PDB file of C-alpha atoms in Angstrom:
ATOM      1  CA  PHE A  21       8.031 -19.200  15.728  1.00 82.00           C
ATOM      2  CA  ARG A  22       6.780 -15.599  15.647  1.00 88.00           C
ATOM      3  CA  PRO A  23       8.331 -12.807  17.726  1.00 89.00           C
ATOM      4  CA  SER A  24       6.727  -9.384  17.811  1.00 89.00           C
ATOM      5  CA  GLN A  25       8.882  -6.228  17.634  1.00 89.00           C
ATOM      6  CA  VAL A  26      12.355  -7.392  18.621  1.00 91.00           C
ATOM      7  CA  THR A  27      14.252  -4.803  20.633  1.00 92.00           C
ATOM      8  CA  SER A  28      17.499  -4.554  22.594  1.00 93.00           C
ATOM      9  CA  LEU A  29      18.848  -7.124  25.028  1.00 94.00           C
ATOM     10  CA  ALA A  30      17.253  -7.240  28.462  1.00 92.00           C
ATOM     11  CA  CYS A  31      20.017  -9.098  30.290  1.00 91.00           C
ATOM     12  CA  GLU A  32      22.742 -11.089  28.637  1.00 85.00           C
ATOM     13  CA  PRO A  33      25.365 -10.579  27.488  1.00 88.00           C
ATOM     14  CA  THR A  34      25.049  -6.767  27.578  1.00 90.00           C
ATOM     15  CA  PRO A  35      21.805  -5.089  28.695  1.00 92.00           C
ATOM     16  CA  GLY A  36      20.639  -2.541  26.147  1.00 91.00           C
ATOM     17  CA  TRP A  37      22.755  -3.759  23.229  1.00 93.00           C
ATOM     18  CA  ILE A  38      21.119  -3.248  19.836  1.00 90.00           C
ATOM     19  CA  GLY A  39      22.590  -3.140  16.355  1.00 85.00           C
ATOM     20  CA  ASN A  40      19.884  -1.812  14.041  1.00 83.00           C
ATOM     21  CA  TYR A  41      17.370   0.981  13.464  1.00 80.00           C
ATOM     22  CA  TYR A  42      14.295  -1.213  13.072  1.00 81.00           C
ATOM     23  CA  GLY A  43      10.980  -0.692  14.860  1.00 82.00           C
ATOM     24  CA  PRO A  44      10.977   1.156  18.187  1.00 85.00           C
ATOM     25  CA  THR A  45      14.774   1.487  18.048  1.00 86.00           C
ATOM     26  CA  GLY A  46      14.509   3.733  15.013  1.00 85.00           C
ATOM     27  CA  ILE A  47      11.852   5.862  16.670  1.00 87.00           C
ATOM     28  CA  VAL A  48      13.870   6.309  19.871  1.00 88.00           C
ATOM     29  CA  SER A  49      17.060   7.146  17.980  1.00 87.00           C
ATOM     30  CA  ALA A  50      15.330   9.635  15.655  1.00 89.00           C
ATOM     31  CA  VAL A  51      13.472  11.280  18.533  1.00 88.00           C
ATOM     32  CA  GLY A  52      16.621  11.273  20.644  1.00 85.00           C
ATOM     33  CA  ILE A  53      18.605  13.404  18.218  1.00 86.00           C
ATOM     34  CA  GLY A  54      15.649  15.689  17.479  1.00 85.00           C
ATOM     35  CA  LEU A  55      15.247  14.438  13.919  1.00 89.00           C
ATOM     36  CA  MET A  56      11.725  13.020  14.289  1.00 91.00           C
ATOM     37  CA  ARG A  57       9.329  15.460  15.925  1.00 92.00           C
ATOM     38  CA  THR A  58       5.909  14.105  15.003  1.00 93.00           C
ATOM     39  CA  PHE A  59       4.463  10.662  14.317  1.00 94.00           C
ATOM     40  CA  ILE A  60       1.142   8.926  13.667  1.00 94.00           C
ATOM     41  CA  MET A  61       0.422   6.938  16.810  1.00 93.00           C
ATOM     42  CA  ASP A  62      -2.233   6.185  19.395  1.00 94.00           C
ATOM     43  CA  LYS A  63      -0.184   6.466  22.574  1.00 92.00           C
ATOM     44  CA  ASN A  64      -2.772   4.570  24.615  1.00 93.00           C
ATOM     45  CA  LEU A  65      -2.272   1.351  22.653  1.00 93.00           C
ATOM     46  CA  VAL A  66      -0.017  -1.437  23.856  1.00 93.00           C
ATOM     47  CA  THR A  67       3.260  -1.630  21.971  1.00 90.00           C
ATOM     48  CA  ASP A  68       4.204  -5.270  21.678  1.00 91.00           C
ATOM     49  CA  ILE A  69       7.981  -5.293  22.089  1.00 92.00           C
ATOM     50  CA  ILE A  70      10.127  -8.263  23.020  1.00 93.00           C
ATOM     51  CA  PRO A  71      13.804  -8.209  24.087  1.00 94.00           C
ATOM     52  CA  CYS A  72      16.167 -10.013  21.743  1.00 93.00           C
ATOM     53  CA  ASP A  73      17.688 -12.325  24.360  1.00 93.00           C
ATOM     54  CA  ILE A  74      14.225 -13.564  25.353  1.00 94.00           C
ATOM     55  CA  VAL A  75      13.559 -14.410  21.707  1.00 93.00           C
ATOM     56  CA  VAL A  76      16.846 -16.312  21.449  1.00 93.00           C
ATOM     57  CA  ASN A  77      16.234 -18.232  24.677  1.00 93.00           C
ATOM     58  CA  LEU A  78      12.833 -19.355  23.451  1.00 92.00           C
ATOM     59  CA  LEU A  79      14.241 -20.251  20.041  1.00 91.00           C
ATOM     60  CA  ILE A  80      16.757 -22.542  21.744  1.00 89.00           C
ATOM     61  CA  THR A  81      14.036 -24.102  23.879  1.00 88.00           C
ATOM     62  CA  VAL A  82      11.272 -24.565  21.297  1.00 84.00           C
ATOM     63  CA  PRO A  83      12.679 -27.726  19.605  1.00 79.00           C
ATOM     64  CA  SER A  84      12.059 -29.673  22.806  1.00 70.00           C
ATOM     65  CA  ALA A  85       8.355 -28.868  22.509  1.00 61.00           C
ATOM     66  CA  TRP A  86       8.036 -30.805  19.254  1.00 59.00           C
ATOM     67  CA  ASN A  87       8.762 -34.060  21.064  1.00 56.00           C
ATOM     68  CA  ARG A  88       6.184 -33.575  23.791  1.00 55.00           C
ATOM     69  CA  GLN A  89       3.062 -35.707  23.579  1.00 44.00           C
ATOM     70  CA  THR A  90      -0.249 -34.172  24.651  1.00 46.00           C
ATOM     71  CA  PRO A  91      -3.434 -36.228  25.060  1.00 40.00           C
ATOM     72  CA  VAL A  92      -5.984 -35.463  22.365  1.00 35.00           C
ATOM     73  CA  ARG A  93      -9.550 -34.807  23.384  1.00 37.00           C
ATOM     74  CA  GLN A  94     -11.787 -36.089  20.638  1.00 35.00           C
ATOM     75  CA  THR A  95     -14.768 -34.016  19.555  1.00 35.00           C
ATOM     76  CA  SER A  96     -17.204 -34.210  16.690  1.00 36.00           C
ATOM     77  CA  GLN A  97     -17.715 -30.451  16.482  1.00 38.00           C
ATOM     78  CA  THR A  98     -16.091 -28.409  13.773  1.00 38.00           C
ATOM     79  CA  TRP A  99     -14.400 -25.045  14.224  1.00 36.00           C
ATOM     80  CA  GLU A 100     -17.014 -23.180  12.237  1.00 42.00           C
ATOM     81  CA  ASN A 101     -20.077 -24.324  14.170  1.00 42.00           C
ATOM     82  CA  SER A 102     -18.476 -24.183  17.606  1.00 41.00           C
ATOM     83  CA  SER A 103     -19.681 -21.258  19.685  1.00 44.00           C
ATOM     84  CA  SER A 104     -17.585 -22.022  22.759  1.00 47.00           C
ATOM     85  CA  ASP A 105     -14.146 -20.435  23.089  1.00 50.00           C
ATOM     86  CA  GLU A 106     -13.100 -23.339  25.296  1.00 46.00           C
ATOM     87  CA  THR A 107     -14.131 -25.829  22.626  1.00 41.00           C
ATOM     88  CA  LYS A 108     -12.296 -23.845  19.968  1.00 43.00           C
ATOM     89  CA  HIS A 109      -9.173 -23.930  22.124  1.00 47.00           C
ATOM     90  CA  GLU A 110      -9.491 -27.699  22.476  1.00 43.00           C
ATOM     91  CA  LEU A 111     -10.072 -28.086  18.750  1.00 38.00           C
ATOM     92  CA  ARG A 112      -7.001 -26.025  17.978  1.00 47.00           C
ATOM     93  CA  ASN A 113      -4.877 -28.130  20.305  1.00 48.00           C
ATOM     94  CA  SER A 114      -6.360 -31.268  18.806  1.00 41.00           C
ATOM     95  CA  GLU A 115      -5.397 -30.177  15.316  1.00 43.00           C
ATOM     96  CA  GLU A 116      -1.871 -29.410  16.507  1.00 49.00           C
ATOM     97  CA  ASP A 117      -1.542 -32.821  18.123  1.00 47.00           C
ATOM     98  CA  LYS A 118      -2.687 -34.499  14.911  1.00 47.00           C
ATOM     99  CA  GLY A 119       0.248 -33.022  13.058  1.00 52.00           C
ATOM    100  CA  GLY A 120      -0.791 -29.411  12.489  1.00 62.00           C
ATOM    101  CA  LEU A 121       1.636 -26.532  12.813  1.00 74.00           C
ATOM    102  CA  LYS A 122       2.185 -25.352  16.380  1.00 80.00           C
ATOM    103  CA  VAL A 123       2.834 -21.608  16.502  1.00 85.00           C
ATOM    104  CA  PHE A 124       4.895 -19.966  19.241  1.00 88.00           C
ATOM    105  CA  ASN A 125       4.054 -16.264  19.468  1.00 90.00           C
ATOM    106  CA  ILE A 126       6.662 -14.668  21.705  1.00 91.00           C
ATOM    107  CA  VAL A 127       5.010 -11.385  22.680  1.00 92.00           C
ATOM    108  CA  SER A 128       4.639  -9.071  25.663  1.00 92.00           C
ATOM    109  CA  GLY A 129       1.261  -7.434  25.162  1.00 88.00           C
ATOM    110  CA  LYS A 130      -0.805 -10.117  26.854  1.00 89.00           C
ATOM    111  CA  ARG A 131       1.200 -10.870  30.004  1.00 90.00           C
ATOM    112  CA  ASN A 132       3.356  -7.786  30.585  1.00 93.00           C
ATOM    113  CA  PRO A 133       1.904  -4.906  28.562  1.00 93.00           C
ATOM    114  CA  ILE A 134       3.477  -1.497  28.113  1.00 94.00           C
ATOM    115  CA  THR A 135       1.803   1.277  26.146  1.00 94.00           C
ATOM    116  CA  TYR A 136       3.422   3.489  23.541  1.00 92.00           C
ATOM    117  CA  GLN A 137       3.036   6.407  25.936  1.00 92.00           C
ATOM    118  CA  GLU A 138       4.814   4.610  28.776  1.00 93.00           C
ATOM    119  CA  PHE A 139       7.597   3.440  26.481  1.00 93.00           C
ATOM    120  CA  LEU A 140       8.155   6.884  24.970  1.00 90.00           C
ATOM    121  CA  GLU A 141       7.909   8.780  28.256  1.00 90.00           C
ATOM    122  CA  LYS A 142      10.443   6.488  29.916  1.00 90.00           C
ATOM    123  CA  SER A 143      12.765   6.769  26.902  1.00 90.00           C
ATOM    124  CA  ILE A 144      12.479  10.556  26.760  1.00 86.00           C
ATOM    125  CA  ARG A 145      13.080  10.781  30.505  1.00 87.00           C
ATOM    126  CA  TYR A 146      16.410   9.006  30.033  1.00 86.00           C
ATOM    127  CA  LEU A 147      17.321  11.129  27.003  1.00 82.00           C
ATOM    128  CA  TYR A 148      16.704  14.324  28.951  1.00 80.00           C
ATOM    129  CA  LYS A 149      18.928  13.000  31.726  1.00 81.00           C
ATOM    130  CA  ASP A 150      21.738  11.904  29.398  1.00 78.00           C
ATOM    131  CA  PRO A 151      21.228  13.280  25.867  1.00 77.00           C
ATOM    132  CA  PRO A 152      23.371  12.378  22.844  1.00 79.00           C
ATOM    133  CA  GLU A 153      25.974  14.901  21.734  1.00 76.00           C
ATOM    134  CA  ASN A 154      25.025  14.704  18.060  1.00 77.00           C
ATOM    135  CA  CYS A 155      21.450  15.965  18.524  1.00 78.00           C
ATOM    136  CA  LEU A 156      20.151  18.406  15.919  1.00 78.00           C
ATOM    137  CA  TRP A 157      17.975  20.404  18.313  1.00 77.00           C
ATOM    138  CA  SER A 158      15.923  20.074  21.467  1.00 75.00           C
ATOM    139  CA  LEU A 159      13.389  17.298  21.772  1.00 80.00           C
ATOM    140  CA  ILE A 160       9.817  17.902  20.651  1.00 84.00           C
ATOM    141  CA  PHE A 161       7.665  14.889  19.892  1.00 89.00           C
ATOM    142  CA  ILE A 162       3.971  15.195  19.055  1.00 92.00           C
ATOM    143  CA  THR A 163       1.832  12.165  18.240  1.00 93.00           C
ATOM    144  CA  THR A 164      -1.571  12.121  16.605  1.00 94.00           C
ATOM    145  CA  THR A 165      -3.959   9.616  15.057  1.00 93.00           C
ATOM    146  CA  SER A 166      -5.104  12.111  12.412  1.00 93.00           C
ATOM    147  CA  ILE A 167      -3.354  11.864   9.055  1.00 91.00           C
ATOM    148  CA  ARG A 168      -4.405  15.419   8.185  1.00 93.00           C
ATOM    149  CA  LEU A 169      -2.939  16.830  11.402  1.00 95.00           C
ATOM    150  CA  TYR A 170       0.186  14.721  10.977  1.00 93.00           C
ATOM    151  CA  LYS A 171       0.790  16.124   7.486  1.00 92.00           C
ATOM    152  CA  MET A 172       0.437  19.674   8.817  1.00 95.00           C
ATOM    153  CA  LEU A 173       2.874  18.957  11.652  1.00 95.00           C
ATOM    154  CA  HIS A 174       5.200  17.228   9.194  1.00 94.00           C
ATOM    155  CA  ILE A 175       5.366  20.411   7.127  1.00 94.00           C
ATOM    156  CA  LEU A 176       5.850  22.619  10.184  1.00 93.00           C
ATOM    157  CA  LEU A 177       8.276  20.510  12.224  1.00 93.00           C
ATOM    158  CA  HIS A 178      10.086  18.492   9.545  1.00 93.00           C
ATOM    159  CA  LEU A 179       9.990  20.004   6.070  1.00 93.00           C
ATOM    160  CA  THR A 180      10.325  23.677   7.030  1.00 93.00           C
ATOM    161  CA  PRO A 181      13.512  23.308   9.113  1.00 92.00           C
ATOM    162  CA  GLY A 182      14.691  20.625   6.694  1.00 92.00           C
ATOM    163  CA  HIS A 183      14.550  23.029   3.750  1.00 94.00           C
ATOM    164  CA  MET A 184      16.377  25.657   5.796  1.00 93.00           C
ATOM    165  CA  ILE A 185      19.190  23.250   6.660  1.00 92.00           C
ATOM    166  CA  ASP A 186      19.425  21.965   3.082  1.00 93.00           C
ATOM    167  CA  THR A 187      19.623  25.531   1.780  1.00 95.00           C
ATOM    168  CA  TYR A 188      22.499  26.239   4.136  1.00 94.00           C
ATOM    169  CA  LEU A 189      24.267  23.011   3.132  1.00 92.00           C
ATOM    170  CA  THR A 190      23.897  23.924  -0.533  1.00 93.00           C
ATOM    171  CA  LEU A 191      25.318  27.411   0.051  1.00 93.00           C
ATOM    172  CA  VAL A 192      28.420  26.032   1.769  1.00 93.00           C
ATOM    173  CA  GLY A 193      28.970  23.487  -0.984  1.00 91.00           C
ATOM    174  CA  LYS A 194      27.730  20.374   0.804  1.00 91.00           C
ATOM    175  CA  GLU A 195      25.146  17.862  -0.327  1.00 91.00           C
ATOM    176  CA  PRO A 196      21.621  18.553   0.996  1.00 91.00           C
ATOM    177  CA  ARG A 197      20.185  15.571   2.840  1.00 90.00           C
ATOM    178  CA  MET A 198      17.452  16.606   5.256  1.00 92.00           C
ATOM    179  CA  ILE A 199      14.465  16.610   2.880  1.00 92.00           C
ATOM    180  CA  LYS A 200      15.478  13.245   1.476  1.00 90.00           C
ATOM    181  CA  MET A 201      15.635  11.909   5.022  1.00 89.00           C
ATOM    182  CA  TYR A 202      12.277  13.389   6.001  1.00 92.00           C
ATOM    183  CA  LYS A 203      10.591  11.903   2.951  1.00 90.00           C
ATOM    184  CA  LYS A 204      11.811   8.484   4.073  1.00 87.00           C
ATOM    185  CA  ILE A 205      10.496   9.147   7.579  1.00 88.00           C
ATOM    186  CA  GLN A 206       7.095  10.144   6.205  1.00 89.00           C
ATOM    187  CA  ARG A 207       6.869   7.001   4.066  1.00 87.00           C
ATOM    188  CA  LEU A 208       7.809   4.857   7.051  1.00 84.00           C
ATOM    189  CA  THR A 209       5.270   6.631   9.257  1.00 88.00           C
ATOM    190  CA  LEU A 210       2.430   6.017   6.807  1.00 86.00           C
ATOM    191  CA  VAL A 211       3.441   2.373   6.340  1.00 83.00           C
ATOM    192  CA  LEU A 212       3.464   1.771  10.103  1.00 85.00           C
ATOM    193  CA  LYS A 213       0.137   3.539  10.666  1.00 88.00           C
ATOM    194  CA  SER A 214      -1.803   0.261  10.704  1.00 86.00           C
ATOM    195  CA  PHE A 215       0.350  -0.971  13.567  1.00 86.00           C
ATOM    196  CA  THR A 216       0.612   2.247  15.591  1.00 90.00           C
ATOM    197  CA  THR A 217      -3.093   3.146  15.466  1.00 92.00           C
ATOM    198  CA  CYS A 218      -4.632  -0.328  15.845  1.00 90.00           C
ATOM    199  CA  GLN A 219      -4.352  -2.755  18.731  1.00 91.00           C
ATOM    200  CA  TRP A 220      -2.929  -6.149  17.772  1.00 87.00           C
ATOM    201  CA  ASN A 221      -3.429  -9.143  20.041  1.00 88.00           C
ATOM    202  CA  PHE A 222      -1.515 -12.411  19.795  1.00 88.00           C
ATOM    203  CA  ASP A 223      -2.145 -15.753  21.473  1.00 89.00           C
ATOM    204  CA  ASP A 224       0.969 -16.860  23.370  1.00 90.00           C
ATOM    205  CA  THR A 225      -0.583 -19.917  25.032  1.00 90.00           C
ATOM    206  CA  ASN A 226       2.005 -22.285  23.566  1.00 88.00           C
ATOM    207  CA  VAL A 227       4.862 -20.184  24.932  1.00 90.00           C
ATOM    208  CA  GLU A 228       3.276 -19.992  28.374  1.00 91.00           C
ATOM    209  CA  THR A 229       2.641 -23.737  28.393  1.00 89.00           C
ATOM    210  CA  LEU A 230       6.223 -24.483  27.412  1.00 89.00           C
ATOM    211  CA  TRP A 231       7.529 -22.215  30.172  1.00 90.00           C
ATOM    212  CA  HIS A 232       5.556 -24.059  32.848  1.00 89.00           C
ATOM    213  CA  GLN A 233       6.685 -27.428  31.489  1.00 88.00           C
ATOM    214  CA  MET A 234      10.332 -26.528  32.087  1.00 88.00           C
ATOM    215  CA  ASP A 235      12.025 -27.264  35.388  1.00 88.00           C
ATOM    216  CA  ALA A 236      13.653 -24.547  37.492  1.00 90.00           C
ATOM    217  CA  ARG A 237      17.141 -25.297  36.181  1.00 90.00           C
ATOM    218  CA  ASP A 238      16.125 -24.900  32.540  1.00 89.00           C
ATOM    219  CA  GLN A 239      14.146 -21.761  33.345  1.00 90.00           C
ATOM    220  CA  ALA A 240      17.275 -20.267  34.900  1.00 91.00           C
ATOM    221  CA  LEU A 241      19.421 -21.270  31.903  1.00 90.00           C
ATOM    222  CA  PHE A 242      16.964 -20.107  29.226  1.00 91.00           C
ATOM    223  CA  PRO A 243      14.745 -17.389  30.734  1.00 92.00           C
ATOM    224  CA  PHE A 244      12.027 -16.271  28.335  1.00 92.00           C
ATOM    225  CA  ASN A 245       9.240 -15.340  30.738  1.00 93.00           C
ATOM    226  CA  ILE A 246       8.252 -11.826  29.671  1.00 93.00           C
ATOM    227  CA  GLN A 247       6.614 -11.233  33.052  1.00 93.00           C
ATOM    228  CA  ASP A 248      10.079 -11.095  34.619  1.00 93.00           C
ATOM    229  CA  VAL A 249      11.012  -7.979  32.625  1.00 93.00           C
ATOM    230  CA  ASP A 250      10.946  -4.711  34.587  1.00 94.00           C
ATOM    231  CA  TRP A 251      10.035  -2.107  31.975  1.00 94.00           C
ATOM    232  CA  ASP A 252      11.503   0.811  33.945  1.00 93.00           C
ATOM    233  CA  ASP A 253      14.965  -0.747  33.973  1.00 93.00           C
ATOM    234  CA  TYR A 254      14.587  -2.152  30.483  1.00 94.00           C
ATOM    235  CA  VAL A 255      13.577   1.101  28.783  1.00 93.00           C
ATOM    236  CA  ASP A 256      16.434   2.965  30.489  1.00 92.00           C
ATOM    237  CA  ASN A 257      18.907   0.344  29.261  1.00 93.00           C
ATOM    238  CA  ASN A 258      17.311   0.394  25.812  1.00 92.00           C
ATOM    239  CA  ALA A 259      17.633   4.182  25.510  1.00 90.00           C
ATOM    240  CA  ARG A 260      21.226   3.987  26.715  1.00 89.00           C
ATOM    241  CA  GLY A 261      21.898   1.209  24.208  1.00 91.00           C
ATOM    242  CA  VAL A 262      20.459   3.285  21.374  1.00 90.00           C
ATOM    243  CA  ARG A 263      22.784   6.156  22.283  1.00 87.00           C
ATOM    244  CA  LEU A 264      25.860   3.938  22.665  1.00 87.00           C
ATOM    245  CA  TYR A 265      25.441   1.301  19.953  1.00 90.00           C
ATOM    246  CA  VAL A 266      23.195   2.917  17.337  1.00 88.00           C
ATOM    247  CA  LEU A 267      24.084   6.606  17.566  1.00 84.00           C
ATOM    248  CA  LEU A 268      27.662   5.660  18.531  1.00 85.00           C
ATOM    249  CA  ASP A 269      27.778   8.358  21.199  1.00 80.00           C
ATOM    250  CA  THR A 270      30.037   7.249  24.046  1.00 73.00           C
ATOM    251  CA  HIS A 271      30.148  10.606  25.855  1.00 66.00           C
ATOM    252  CA  GLU A 272      28.000   9.837  28.872  1.00 63.00           C
ATOM    253  CA  HIS A 273      26.840  12.653  31.150  1.00 58.00           C
ATOM    254  CA  SER A 274      28.137  15.292  28.727  1.00 61.00           C
ATOM    255  CA  GLN A 275      27.465  18.809  30.011  1.00 65.00           C
ATOM    256  CA  TYR A 276      27.845  20.156  26.469  1.00 60.00           C
ATOM    257  CA  ALA A 277      25.124  17.813  25.234  1.00 60.00           C
ATOM    258  CA  LYS A 278      22.821  18.754  28.100  1.00 63.00           C
ATOM    259  CA  ARG A 279      23.204  22.480  27.433  1.00 63.00           C
ATOM    260  CA  ARG A 280      22.576  21.979  23.723  1.00 61.00           C
ATOM    261  CA  TYR A 281      19.672  19.598  24.270  1.00 59.00           C
ATOM    262  CA  LEU A 282      17.806  21.891  26.640  1.00 57.00           C
ATOM    263  CA  MET A 283      18.283  25.097  24.644  1.00 56.00           C
TER     264      MET A 283
END
């Protein structure tokens, strides 16, 4: 059972609920408060995110798949010398039916893709409409696939203001924290570079097959069809959830926050 990047709830029990900073949630929260202003990313790539409740629904449903019997099509070809994708698919299924491990990749990139650019633009659109009150400064977010350009932007947009804030904190007798935080962000950015600059594709055939084997009642009880997710609504709820449950900002439609955010 392999989910991709697990994000906030799509539907039940509370749309948008999220309780951690991992993956895209961390990016949205850091961008939302103006902390992260540049990142290594190819915005044209598909970001493979999957809502948490869809993952849970599939996890509940998957055990039933182990008891299903599928006819095995015998073949004398081996995987290595097979040139046909169809034959390889049959061979893979044959190996699974003989007792091999069946993998359920619960992903969105194949059947309901959304790019990094679409995800970020929709998130930023919500944040402009209803910004958090605890933002550091107005939103600027520049992405690049060049490590050299990223390091220059990191110095200009992160380290320079970070040193200024830390100097002020030191002068007033408080502990400096911005540079320490930005060093963590830079390490995270470089670690994630392989995922944010390369396209990853996952085979979710087993998940799709299981979905079509379920009757309408079970599909209604345990919905995990990623094609049913409307990304416009989902990203709005996700951004709202980040503000409410991660940033702990419950002041919706704050005029003070809007004035500060758009300065």
